[in-house]
Coordinates of C-alpha atoms in Angstrom, one line a residue:
Chain A
M12 CA -42.5 8.2 -38.6
P13 CA -42.1 8.6 -34.3
K14 CA -45.0 10.9 -33.6
G15 CA -43.7 14.2 -32.1
G16 CA -40.3 13.7 -33.6
Q17 CA -39.2 11.5 -30.8
K18 CA -37.3 8.7 -31.4
L19 CA -38.9 5.1 -30.2
Y20 CA -37.6 2.0 -28.9
L21 CA -38.5 -1.4 -28.6
G22 CA -38.5 -2.7 -25.1
G23 CA -39.2 -6.0 -23.6
D24 CA -39.3 -8.1 -20.0
L25 CA -38.8 -11.3 -19.4
G26 CA -39.7 -12.1 -15.9
A27 CA -40.4 -15.5 -14.2
T28 CA -44.3 -15.4 -14.6
N29 CA -45.1 -13.0 -17.5
L30 CA -43.5 -11.7 -20.8
R31 CA -44.3 -8.0 -21.8
V32 CA -42.8 -5.9 -24.6
A33 CA -43.7 -1.8 -25.3
V34 CA -43.1 0.8 -28.0
V35 CA -41.4 3.1 -25.6
A36 CA -40.5 6.8 -26.5
E37 CA -37.0 8.5 -26.0
D38 CA -39.1 10.5 -23.0
G39 CA -39.6 7.3 -21.7
E40 CA -43.6 7.3 -22.5
I41 CA -44.8 4.0 -23.2
R42 CA -47.0 4.4 -26.2
I43 CA -48.1 0.8 -26.1
A44 CA -47.6 -2.5 -24.3
E45 CA -48.6 -6.0 -24.2
R46 CA -48.3 -8.8 -21.7
I47 CA -49.1 -12.5 -21.7
A48 CA -48.2 -15.1 -19.2
L49 CA -45.0 -17.2 -19.8
E50 CA -46.1 -20.9 -20.6
D51 CA -43.5 -22.6 -22.3
R52 CA -40.3 -21.6 -20.9
T53 CA -37.9 -23.1 -23.2
P54 CA -35.8 -20.5 -24.6
S55 CA -36.6 -21.1 -28.4
A56 CA -40.0 -20.9 -27.6
V57 CA -39.5 -17.8 -25.2
A58 CA -37.7 -15.9 -28.2
A59 CA -41.0 -16.9 -30.6
E60 CA -43.3 -15.8 -27.8
M61 CA -41.4 -12.2 -27.4
A62 CA -40.9 -11.8 -31.7
K63 CA -44.5 -12.2 -32.0
L64 CA -45.9 -10.3 -29.1
M65 CA -43.0 -7.4 -30.5
R66 CA -44.6 -7.6 -34.0
Q67 CA -48.2 -6.9 -32.7
V68 CA -47.2 -4.3 -31.0
L69 CA -45.3 -2.7 -33.8
E70 CA -48.0 -3.2 -35.7
E71 CA -50.5 -1.8 -33.4
S72 CA -48.0 1.1 -33.6
G73 CA -47.6 1.7 -37.0
Q74 CA -44.1 0.8 -36.4
S75 CA -41.6 -1.9 -37.8
F76 CA -38.6 -3.6 -36.6
E77 CA -36.8 -1.3 -39.2
T78 CA -38.2 2.0 -37.7
V79 CA -37.4 1.5 -34.3
A80 CA -34.1 3.1 -33.2
G81 CA -33.1 0.0 -30.8
V82 CA -34.6 -3.3 -29.1
G83 CA -33.6 -3.7 -25.3
V84 CA -34.9 -6.7 -23.3
G85 CA -34.7 -7.2 -19.5
V86 CA -34.2 -10.5 -18.4
A87 CA -34.6 -12.1 -14.8
G88 CA -31.1 -13.0 -14.7
Q89 CA -27.2 -13.0 -15.2
I90 CA -26.7 -11.4 -18.0
A91 CA -22.4 -11.5 -19.7
G92 CA -22.3 -7.8 -20.6
E93 CA -23.5 -7.2 -24.3
S94 CA -23.4 -10.5 -25.4
G95 CA -26.6 -11.4 -24.9
L96 CA -26.0 -14.7 -23.4
V97 CA -28.0 -15.4 -20.3
L98 CA -25.2 -17.3 -17.8
V99 CA -28.4 -18.1 -15.0
G100 CA -32.0 -17.4 -15.1
P101 CA -32.7 -19.0 -11.9
N102 CA -36.6 -18.2 -12.6
L103 CA -36.7 -19.2 -16.0
G104 CA -34.5 -22.5 -15.5
W105 CA -32.3 -21.4 -18.1
R106 CA -28.4 -21.4 -17.8
D107 CA -26.1 -20.5 -20.4
V108 CA -28.5 -19.1 -23.0
L109 CA -27.7 -17.2 -25.7
F110 CA -31.2 -15.3 -25.7
G111 CA -29.9 -12.4 -27.6
A112 CA -29.2 -14.5 -30.7
L113 CA -31.9 -16.6 -30.8
L114 CA -34.1 -13.5 -30.3
E115 CA -32.4 -11.8 -33.1
R116 CA -32.8 -15.1 -35.4
E117 CA -36.7 -14.4 -35.3
I118 CA -36.7 -10.2 -35.4
G119 CA -34.1 -10.1 -37.9
R120 CA -32.1 -7.2 -35.8
R121 CA -30.0 -7.3 -32.6
P122 CA -31.4 -6.9 -29.1
R123 CA -29.6 -5.6 -26.5
I124 CA -30.0 -8.1 -23.5
V125 CA -29.4 -6.7 -20.1
N126 CA -30.5 -7.7 -16.2
D127 CA -33.8 -6.7 -15.6
L128 CA -33.0 -4.5 -12.7
S129 CA -30.1 -2.7 -14.5
A130 CA -32.9 -2.0 -16.9
A131 CA -35.0 -0.8 -13.7
A132 CA -32.4 1.1 -12.4
W133 CA -31.4 2.9 -16.2
G134 CA -35.2 3.7 -16.3
E135 CA -35.3 5.2 -13.0
S136 CA -32.4 7.2 -13.5
R137 CA -33.1 8.3 -16.8
V138 CA -37.2 9.1 -16.2
G139 CA -38.3 8.3 -13.0
A140 CA -37.8 8.8 -9.3
A141 CA -34.1 9.8 -10.0
R142 CA -34.3 11.5 -12.9
G143 CA -30.9 13.5 -13.7
A144 CA -28.7 11.6 -11.0
T145 CA -25.3 10.6 -12.0
D146 CA -24.8 8.2 -9.0
L147 CA -28.0 5.8 -8.2
V148 CA -28.1 2.5 -6.7
L149 CA -31.6 0.5 -6.8
V150 CA -32.6 -2.4 -4.8
F151 CA -35.8 -4.6 -5.1
V152 CA -36.9 -7.0 -2.8
G153 CA -39.1 -9.1 -4.5
S154 CA -39.3 -13.5 -4.8
G155 CA -35.6 -12.7 -5.0
V156 CA -33.7 -9.6 -4.0
G157 CA -31.5 -7.7 -6.6
G158 CA -30.1 -4.5 -8.0
G159 CA -28.8 -1.8 -10.4
L160 CA -26.0 0.4 -10.2
V161 CA -26.1 3.5 -12.0
L162 CA -22.7 5.1 -11.5
G163 CA -21.3 8.3 -12.9
G164 CA -24.1 8.7 -15.7
R165 CA -23.6 5.3 -16.6
L166 CA -25.2 1.6 -16.3
H167 CA -22.2 -0.4 -14.1
E168 CA -22.5 -3.2 -15.4
G169 CA -18.7 -5.0 -14.1
A170 CA -16.2 -6.9 -15.6
G171 CA -18.6 -9.7 -16.9
G172 CA -22.2 -7.9 -17.0
I173 CA -23.1 -9.4 -13.6
A174 CA -22.5 -6.2 -11.1
G175 CA -25.5 -5.0 -9.2
E176 CA -25.9 -8.5 -7.3
V177 CA -27.3 -7.2 -4.0
G178 CA -29.2 -10.2 -3.4
H179 CA -26.2 -12.6 -3.2
V180 CA -24.0 -10.4 -1.1
K181 CA -23.6 -12.9 2.0
I182 CA -24.5 -11.7 5.7
Q183 CA -23.8 -15.1 7.4
P184 CA -21.4 -17.5 6.8
G185 CA -23.1 -21.2 6.0
G186 CA -26.4 -19.5 6.8
L187 CA -29.9 -20.2 4.6
P188 CA -29.3 -22.1 1.7
C189 CA -30.0 -19.6 -1.3
G190 CA -31.8 -20.4 -4.8
C191 CA -28.1 -19.6 -6.5
G192 CA -27.0 -22.3 -4.4
E193 CA -24.4 -21.2 -2.3
R194 CA -25.4 -20.1 1.8
G195 CA -26.0 -16.7 4.0
C196 CA -27.3 -14.4 0.8
I197 CA -29.5 -12.0 2.3
E198 CA -31.7 -12.9 -0.7
A199 CA -32.2 -16.5 1.5
Y200 CA -33.3 -14.4 4.4
V201 CA -35.6 -11.9 2.8
G202 CA -36.6 -12.7 -0.8
G203 CA -40.4 -13.5 -0.7
H204 CA -40.1 -16.8 -1.3
N205 CA -37.6 -17.6 1.4
I206 CA -39.6 -15.6 3.5
A207 CA -42.4 -17.9 2.9
R208 CA -40.4 -21.1 3.1
R209 CA -38.9 -19.6 6.6
L210 CA -42.5 -18.9 7.9
R211 CA -43.5 -22.7 7.0
E212 CA -40.6 -24.0 9.0
L213 CA -41.4 -21.6 11.9
C214 CA -45.1 -22.8 11.9
E215 CA -43.7 -26.2 11.3
A216 CA -42.2 -26.2 14.6
G217 CA -45.0 -24.9 16.5
K218 CA -44.2 -21.5 16.9
G219 CA -45.6 -18.0 14.8
K220 CA -49.5 -18.9 15.9
A221 CA -50.3 -15.3 15.1
I222 CA -48.8 -15.2 11.8
L223 CA -50.2 -18.5 10.6
A224 CA -53.4 -17.2 11.6
A225 CA -53.2 -14.0 9.7
A226 CA -52.3 -16.4 7.0
G227 CA -55.5 -17.5 7.2
G228 CA -54.5 -20.8 9.2
D229 CA -52.9 -22.0 6.1
P230 CA -49.3 -23.0 5.3
E231 CA -49.6 -22.4 2.3
E232 CA -50.5 -18.9 2.6
L233 CA -47.9 -17.8 4.6
S234 CA -45.9 -14.8 2.8
G235 CA -44.4 -11.3 4.3
A236 CA -48.0 -10.0 4.1
A237 CA -48.9 -12.4 6.8
L238 CA -45.8 -11.5 9.0
E239 CA -46.3 -7.5 8.0
E240 CA -50.1 -8.1 9.5
A241 CA -48.9 -9.9 12.6
A242 CA -46.2 -7.5 13.3
E243 CA -48.5 -4.7 13.1
A244 CA -51.1 -6.2 15.1
G245 CA -48.5 -6.4 17.8
D246 CA -47.3 -10.1 17.9
P247 CA -43.9 -10.3 19.5
E248 CA -42.7 -13.2 17.1
A249 CA -43.5 -11.3 14.3
I250 CA -42.2 -7.7 15.2
E251 CA -38.8 -9.9 16.1
L252 CA -38.3 -12.0 12.9
R253 CA -39.4 -8.8 10.8
G254 CA -36.9 -6.4 12.7
E255 CA -34.1 -8.7 12.2
M256 CA -35.2 -9.1 8.2
G257 CA -35.0 -5.3 8.5
R258 CA -31.5 -5.0 10.3
Q259 CA -30.2 -7.9 7.8
L260 CA -31.1 -5.9 4.4
G261 CA -30.5 -2.5 6.3
W262 CA -27.1 -3.5 7.1
V263 CA -26.0 -4.8 3.6
V264 CA -28.3 -1.9 1.8
G265 CA -26.4 0.6 4.6
N266 CA -22.8 -0.6 3.3
L267 CA -23.3 -0.1 -0.2
V268 CA -24.4 3.7 0.7
T269 CA -20.8 4.2 2.8
V270 CA -18.9 2.7 -0.5
L271 CA -20.6 4.0 -3.4
N272 CA -22.0 7.3 -1.9
P273 CA -24.5 7.6 -4.4
Q274 CA -27.3 10.4 -4.9
K275 CA -30.3 8.5 -4.8
L276 CA -31.3 5.2 -3.0
I277 CA -34.0 3.5 -4.7
L278 CA -35.9 0.6 -2.6
G279 CA -38.8 -1.2 -4.1
G280 CA -40.2 -4.5 -5.5
G281 CA -43.4 -6.2 -4.3
V282 CA -42.0 -7.5 -0.7
L283 CA -41.4 -4.0 0.3
F284 CA -44.3 -2.3 -1.3
G285 CA -46.6 -5.1 0.3
M286 CA -44.4 -4.7 3.6
P287 CA -44.3 -0.7 4.4
G288 CA -43.1 -1.9 8.1
L289 CA -40.4 -4.0 7.1
L290 CA -39.4 -0.9 4.6
R291 CA -39.3 1.5 7.7
E292 CA -36.9 -1.1 9.8
T293 CA -34.7 -1.3 6.5
T294 CA -34.4 2.8 6.1
D295 CA -34.1 2.9 10.3
W296 CA -31.3 0.4 9.9
I297 CA -29.5 2.3 6.7
H298 CA -29.3 4.9 9.1
R299 CA -27.2 3.2 11.5
I300 CA -25.3 1.7 9.2
A301 CA -24.1 4.0 6.5
G302 CA -21.3 6.2 7.0
R303 CA -22.9 10.3 8.1
Q304 CA -21.5 11.8 5.6
Q305 CA -23.1 9.4 2.8
L306 CA -26.2 9.4 4.7
Q307 CA -26.4 13.6 4.1
Q308 CA -26.0 13.2 0.7
V309 CA -28.6 10.4 -0.4
S310 CA -32.4 10.8 -1.0
I311 CA -33.9 7.3 -0.3
L312 CA -36.4 7.2 -2.8
A313 CA -39.3 4.6 -3.5
P314 CA -39.6 3.6 -7.3
A315 CA -41.7 6.3 -9.6
L316 CA -42.2 3.8 -13.2
G317 CA -43.5 0.8 -10.9
D318 CA -43.6 -2.4 -13.0
D319 CA -42.8 -0.5 -16.2
A320 CA -39.4 0.2 -15.3
G321 CA -37.2 -2.5 -16.0
L322 CA -39.5 -2.2 -19.8
I323 CA -38.9 1.6 -20.2
G324 CA -35.3 1.0 -18.9
A325 CA -34.6 -1.8 -21.2
A326 CA -36.4 0.5 -24.2
L327 CA -34.2 3.5 -23.6
L328 CA -30.7 1.0 -22.8
A329 CA -30.9 -0.5 -26.3
H330 CA -28.3 0.4 -29.0
G331 CA -29.4 2.7 -31.7
Chain B
M216 CA 9.7 21.8 -22.9
P217 CA 8.9 18.1 -22.1
K218 CA 11.5 15.4 -22.4
G219 CA 10.2 12.9 -25.6
G220 CA 7.5 14.6 -26.0
Q221 CA 5.3 13.5 -23.3
K222 CA 2.9 15.7 -21.0
L223 CA 4.5 16.3 -17.5
Y224 CA 2.1 16.4 -14.3
L225 CA 3.0 17.9 -10.9
G226 CA 1.6 15.8 -7.9
G227 CA 1.5 15.8 -4.3
D228 CA 0.9 13.1 -1.7
L229 CA 0.6 14.3 1.9
G230 CA 0.1 11.1 4.5
A231 CA -0.1 11.2 8.1
T232 CA 3.5 11.4 8.1
N233 CA 5.3 12.4 4.9
L234 CA 4.8 15.1 2.3
R235 CA 5.6 14.0 -0.9
V236 CA 5.3 15.8 -4.6
A237 CA 7.0 14.6 -7.7
V238 CA 6.9 15.9 -11.6
V239 CA 5.2 12.8 -13.1
A240 CA 5.1 12.4 -17.2
E241 CA 1.7 10.9 -18.9
D242 CA 3.2 7.4 -19.0
G243 CA 3.6 7.5 -15.0
E244 CA 7.6 7.8 -15.0
I245 CA 8.3 9.8 -12.1
R246 CA 11.0 12.1 -13.3
I247 CA 11.9 13.8 -9.7
A248 CA 10.6 13.5 -6.3
E249 CA 11.1 15.1 -3.1
R250 CA 9.8 13.8 0.8
I251 CA 9.7 15.8 4.1
A252 CA 8.7 15.1 7.2
L253 CA 5.6 16.6 7.8
E254 CA 6.0 18.4 11.3
D255 CA 3.5 21.4 11.0
R256 CA 0.3 20.3 10.5
T257 CA -1.8 23.5 10.5
P258 CA -3.2 23.4 7.1
S259 CA -1.5 27.2 6.0
A260 CA 1.7 26.1 7.0
V261 CA 1.0 22.5 5.0
A262 CA 0.1 24.4 1.8
A263 CA 3.1 26.6 2.2
E264 CA 5.7 23.5 2.6
M265 CA 4.0 21.6 -0.3
A266 CA 4.6 24.9 -2.5
K267 CA 8.0 25.3 -1.3
L268 CA 8.9 21.5 -2.4
M269 CA 6.7 21.7 -5.7
R270 CA 9.0 25.0 -6.7
Q271 CA 12.2 22.7 -5.7
V272 CA 11.3 19.9 -8.2
L273 CA 9.9 22.1 -10.6
E274 CA 13.2 23.8 -10.5
E275 CA 15.6 20.8 -10.5
S276 CA 13.7 19.4 -13.6
G277 CA 13.5 22.7 -15.8
Q278 CA 9.8 23.3 -15.6
S279 CA 7.5 25.6 -13.9
F280 CA 3.9 25.8 -12.7
E281 CA 3.3 27.1 -15.9
T282 CA 4.6 24.2 -18.1
V283 CA 3.3 21.3 -16.4
A284 CA -0.1 20.2 -17.4
G285 CA -1.7 20.1 -14.1
V286 CA -1.3 19.6 -10.3
G287 CA -2.7 16.9 -8.8
V288 CA -2.9 16.2 -4.6
G289 CA -3.6 13.0 -3.1
V290 CA -4.7 13.5 0.5
A291 CA -5.2 11.1 3.4
G292 CA -8.9 11.9 3.9
Q293 CA -12.3 12.8 2.7
I294 CA -12.9 15.1 0.1
A295 CA -15.8 16.8 -1.2
G296 CA -15.7 16.1 -4.9
E297 CA -13.8 18.4 -6.8
S298 CA -14.2 21.3 -4.4
G299 CA -10.5 20.8 -3.1
L300 CA -12.4 20.6 0.6
V301 CA -11.2 18.1 3.0
L302 CA -13.9 17.4 5.2
V303 CA -11.8 15.3 7.6
G304 CA -8.5 14.7 7.3
P305 CA -8.3 12.3 10.8
N306 CA -4.3 12.0 11.0
L307 CA -3.7 15.4 9.7
G308 CA -6.4 16.7 11.9
W309 CA -8.5 18.6 9.8
R310 CA -12.4 19.2 9.6
D311 CA -13.9 21.3 6.4
V312 CA -10.4 22.6 5.4
L313 CA -10.3 24.3 1.6
F314 CA -6.6 22.3 0.9
G315 CA -7.5 23.0 -2.7
A316 CA -7.9 27.0 -2.0
L317 CA -5.0 27.0 0.2
L318 CA -2.4 25.3 -2.1
E319 CA -3.8 27.6 -5.3
R320 CA -3.0 30.5 -3.3
E321 CA 0.5 29.2 -2.5
I322 CA 1.3 28.1 -6.0
G323 CA -1.0 30.3 -8.5
R324 CA -2.7 27.4 -10.1
R325 CA -5.7 25.5 -9.4
P326 CA -4.6 21.8 -7.9
R327 CA -7.0 19.1 -7.9
I328 CA -7.6 17.4 -4.7
V329 CA -8.5 13.5 -4.4
N330 CA -8.4 11.2 -1.8
D331 CA -5.4 9.3 -1.7
L332 CA -6.3 5.8 -2.2
S333 CA -8.5 6.9 -5.3
A334 CA -5.7 8.6 -6.5
A335 CA -3.5 4.9 -5.6
A336 CA -6.6 3.2 -7.6
W337 CA -5.9 5.7 -10.7
G338 CA -2.7 5.1 -10.9
E339 CA -2.7 1.5 -10.8
S340 CA -5.5 1.2 -13.3
R341 CA -3.2 3.7 -15.4
V342 CA 0.0 2.4 -15.4
G343 CA 0.2 -0.3 -12.5
A344 CA -1.0 -3.6 -11.4
A345 CA -4.4 -3.1 -12.9
R346 CA -3.3 -1.3 -15.9
G347 CA -6.1 -1.3 -18.8
A348 CA -8.8 -2.8 -16.1
T349 CA -12.0 -0.5 -16.5
D350 CA -13.1 -1.9 -13.3
L351 CA -10.7 -2.1 -10.5
V352 CA -11.0 -2.4 -6.5
L353 CA -8.2 -1.3 -4.8
V354 CA -8.4 -2.0 -0.7
F355 CA -5.2 -0.8 1.1
V356 CA -4.7 -1.7 5.0
G357 CA -2.3 0.5 6.6
S358 CA -2.4 2.2 10.1
G359 CA -6.1 2.9 8.4
V360 CA -8.4 1.2 5.7
G361 CA -9.0 2.5 2.8
G362 CA -10.5 1.7 -0.7
G363 CA -10.5 3.2 -4.0
L364 CA -12.6 2.5 -7.5
V365 CA -12.1 2.8 -10.8
L366 CA -15.5 1.9 -12.7
G367 CA -16.1 1.7 -16.4
G368 CA -13.0 3.4 -17.0
R369 CA -13.3 6.4 -14.6
L370 CA -12.7 7.1 -11.1
H371 CA -15.9 6.5 -9.2
E372 CA -16.0 9.4 -6.3
G373 CA -19.7 9.3 -5.7
A374 CA -21.9 12.0 -5.3
G375 CA -19.9 13.9 -2.5
G376 CA -16.7 12.6 -3.8
I377 CA -16.7 10.2 -0.5
A378 CA -16.8 6.9 -2.3
G379 CA -14.5 3.5 -1.5
E380 CA -14.4 4.3 1.9
V381 CA -14.2 0.5 2.2
G382 CA -12.6 1.0 5.9
H383 CA -16.0 2.5 7.1
V384 CA -17.9 -0.5 6.0
K385 CA -19.5 -2.1 9.0
I386 CA -19.2 -5.4 10.3
Q387 CA -20.8 -5.5 13.7
P388 CA -23.6 -3.5 15.2
G389 CA -22.3 -1.6 18.2
G390 CA -18.9 -3.2 17.8
L391 CA -15.5 -2.0 18.6
P392 CA -14.9 1.9 18.6
C393 CA -13.5 3.5 15.0
G394 CA -11.1 6.4 14.7
C395 CA -14.5 8.1 12.5
G396 CA -16.2 8.3 15.8
E397 CA -18.5 5.0 14.9
R398 CA -18.3 1.7 15.9
G399 CA -18.2 -1.6 14.5
C400 CA -16.1 -0.3 11.0
I401 CA -13.7 -2.8 9.3
E402 CA -10.7 -0.3 10.4
A403 CA -11.7 -0.9 13.9
Y404 CA -10.6 -4.5 13.2
V405 CA -8.1 -5.0 11.0
G406 CA -5.9 -1.2 10.8
G407 CA -2.7 -1.3 12.0
H408 CA -3.2 1.4 14.6
N409 CA -6.4 -0.8 16.0
I410 CA -4.4 -4.0 15.7
A411 CA -1.9 -2.6 17.9
R412 CA -4.4 -1.5 20.6
R413 CA -6.3 -4.8 20.3
L414 CA -3.0 -6.7 21.1
R415 CA -2.3 -4.6 23.9
E416 CA -5.7 -4.8 25.8
L417 CA -5.0 -8.8 24.9
C418 CA -1.9 -8.6 27.0
E419 CA -3.3 -6.1 29.5
A420 CA -6.0 -9.2 30.3
G421 CA -3.5 -11.3 30.8
K422 CA -3.6 -13.7 27.5
G423 CA -1.7 -13.4 24.2
K424 CA 2.0 -14.5 26.1
A425 CA 3.4 -15.6 23.0
I426 CA 2.2 -12.5 20.8
L427 CA 3.9 -10.2 23.3
A428 CA 6.9 -12.1 23.0
A429 CA 7.2 -12.0 19.4
A430 CA 7.0 -8.3 19.7
G431 CA 10.0 -8.5 22.7
G432 CA 7.8 -8.2 25.7
D433 CA 7.0 -4.6 25.3
P434 CA 3.3 -3.8 24.9
E435 CA 4.6 -0.6 23.0
E436 CA 6.0 -2.6 19.9
L437 CA 2.8 -4.7 20.0
S438 CA 1.9 -5.1 16.2
G439 CA 0.6 -6.6 13.5
A440 CA 4.3 -7.7 12.7
A441 CA 4.3 -9.5 16.1
L442 CA 0.9 -11.3 15.5
E443 CA 1.8 -12.2 12.2
E444 CA 5.4 -13.7 14.0
A445 CA 3.7 -15.7 16.7
A446 CA 1.2 -17.1 14.5
E447 CA 3.7 -18.1 12.1
A448 CA 5.4 -20.1 14.8
G449 CA 2.3 -21.6 15.2
D450 CA 0.6 -20.0 18.9
P451 CA -2.7 -21.0 18.7
E452 CA -4.4 -17.1 20.3
A453 CA -2.1 -15.6 17.4
I454 CA -3.8 -17.7 14.6
E455 CA -7.4 -17.6 16.1
L456 CA -7.1 -13.7 15.9
R457 CA -5.5 -13.5 13.1
G458 CA -7.8 -15.9 10.8
E459 CA -11.1 -14.1 12.5
M460 CA -9.2 -11.1 10.7
G461 CA -8.8 -12.1 7.6
R462 CA -12.4 -13.6 8.4
Q463 CA -13.5 -10.2 8.5
L464 CA -11.7 -8.5 6.0
G465 CA -11.9 -11.5 3.6
W466 CA -16.4 -10.6 4.2
V467 CA -16.2 -7.1 3.3
V468 CA -14.1 -7.3 0.2
G469 CA -15.6 -10.5 -1.1
N470 CA -19.0 -8.7 -1.0
L471 CA -17.8 -6.1 -2.9
V472 CA -16.5 -8.4 -5.3
T473 CA -20.1 -9.7 -6.0
V474 CA -21.9 -6.3 -5.9
L475 CA -19.3 -4.4 -8.4
N476 CA -17.9 -7.4 -10.7
P477 CA -14.7 -6.0 -11.0
Q478 CA -12.0 -7.1 -13.4
K479 CA -9.2 -6.6 -11.1
L480 CA -9.1 -6.8 -6.9
I481 CA -5.7 -4.6 -5.4
L482 CA -5.1 -5.7 -1.9
G483 CA -2.1 -3.3 -0.2
G484 CA -0.8 -1.4 2.2
G485 CA 1.3 -1.9 4.9
V486 CA -0.4 -4.1 7.2
L487 CA -0.7 -6.9 4.2
F488 CA 2.5 -6.4 3.4
G489 CA 3.9 -7.0 6.4
M490 CA 1.3 -9.7 7.0
P491 CA 1.8 -12.4 4.6
G492 CA -0.9 -14.4 6.4
L493 CA -3.0 -12.3 6.9
L494 CA -2.9 -12.0 3.2
R495 CA -3.3 -15.5 2.4
E496 CA -6.3 -15.9 5.2
T497 CA -8.2 -12.9 3.5
T498 CA -7.6 -14.0 0.0
D499 CA -8.8 -17.7 1.2
W500 CA -12.2 -15.8 2.9
I501 CA -12.9 -14.1 -0.6
H502 CA -13.2 -16.9 -2.5
R503 CA -15.9 -18.0 -0.1
I504 CA -17.7 -15.2 -0.1
A505 CA -17.7 -13.5 -3.1
G506 CA -20.4 -14.8 -5.9
R507 CA -18.7 -17.5 -8.1
Q508 CA -18.9 -16.1 -11.2
Q509 CA -17.6 -13.1 -10.3
L510 CA -14.6 -14.7 -8.5
Q511 CA -13.8 -16.5 -12.1
Q512 CA -13.5 -12.9 -13.9
V513 CA -11.8 -10.6 -11.0
S514 CA -7.5 -11.0 -10.5
I515 CA -6.4 -10.4 -7.3
L516 CA -3.2 -8.7 -7.7
A517 CA -0.7 -6.9 -5.5
P518 CA -0.3 -3.3 -6.1
A519 CA 2.6 -2.7 -8.9
L520 CA 3.4 1.0 -7.9
G521 CA 4.3 0.5 -4.3
D522 CA 4.2 4.1 -2.1
D523 CA 4.6 5.9 -5.8
A524 CA 0.8 4.5 -6.8
G525 CA -1.1 7.8 -4.9
L526 CA 1.8 10.4 -6.3
I527 CA 1.5 9.0 -9.6
G528 CA -2.6 8.7 -9.4
A529 CA -2.9 12.3 -8.4
A530 CA -0.4 13.7 -10.5
L531 CA -2.4 11.6 -13.7
L532 CA -5.6 13.1 -12.4
A533 CA -5.0 16.4 -12.6
H534 CA -6.9 19.2 -14.5
G535 CA -5.6 19.7 -17.8

């Protein structure tokens, strides 16, 4: 029986490098969680690993697949609505994978598969920084750029379940190549992997000496953190590049605030967390770009649930 | 009693130059409609005129304010949620006008006041081109640029009721001045009033001779129609300017398709209706900008309800 009379859900989070599962109470509290590094990324192996870890946390918490109220899993990829089909999982190397069915075969129960940032937006809107908000835009800048939308109190997934793809808003025609195969997406400019690539190219061209120094002189160590350090130390090249990135990201997000008129905007992810200066520049540009009325009506917040947002949100989105 | 067993609603549409009212059945059929030119734009005079016209159509249809199921009015302006407060009505010269309360005093019944393009989106999604769609983005380019969003089967109004302001998405920092008081909004580039102004400035600078000729040589007659005519006749300046406008508009709308993943996209309004070449260029750019999956999932349509979309939509949105 659920402790304290609360329903319990089983949540999963399938990222690029880790697989996590947790038993989550309906108030969002994580009762028990486990994490393993992802080694074999073939879909059936991932489903088997996740099922194994799920059985483990269920056992440790005295629950079973039959006693939890639902199973929800966030996946870093494009998910086709409620079908459990992963259209594209770029970091997993997946395309058209029926992960929902694979996992169902392992656990004997149909899981809800959702995009990881949609799950994070749901988690933050139910039990996190945007608790009680009916309209939330969440934008995370990590190795990639992604987003999630809660509109009118519901997760907005769109016609095909792939709404919220903020990272693939295009900012420049024929611009920088993006991991999605297209060009000019905002992710190609400010996603963590792409920042590192852009900095390496800068240094290969003989520029960015202060940034390279901040990376200990090792081009392989170039990252947003090195850029931030050089900018904070006053290096003009670093300040200019970081400012441009803040302008680009603030532009995209500010226009979303104009069109969607959210109550809450959550900006998070490893890159923004590790680059407070970029977060500041981005926020400044959001204030220049978004409509005045919309700006008065929105609170810009940091996430409250940290790494757990997707795990908690996926659990709370699970089918009953 | 309603004919044919259908509920009847009273709809109103308050545009920049006309005031319209209609008795609308729940299936969207207009039973009777009237229109008058707007002369005195002071809020109380408009409320009195609208009430008078409403009484007229009610009388002609054998109804009264008590027998209709609800009253809804679309207004060209920013509306603060369900309060009936018109924050800004640029073409009416209104700011912070409690139009809902003014009209209620006249008709003895509380009307629902909504943005005219939100009303149009609702009308098209219920009984028009997007009938049955749960996710619709509607963009109208007329004298201004506006939009309406139906997401998850519901009108998306946002935290303050001003969502869908596609016209004030910014495309250029410190760009052309917009009627909203800011700079660089898409409306400043492709709204009908602004096209005319841009063409006059072009001709004053001694350029755009073919466009001026298409306007009969009269700078006051310069408009999107003249630009379209010159472009269709092969004038390189006109082709370039129209292409730029299509690129700018397609960019904004294509990115919305990426983020919102709608089933239907409706492009309409007087400028696009009168400039099929601009509509074509815009559609081409939407195909270059929007994500591939999202493009496969969206149908791009013309409006089906024409000028009546807002009137019908406002009626169908009326409080019961």
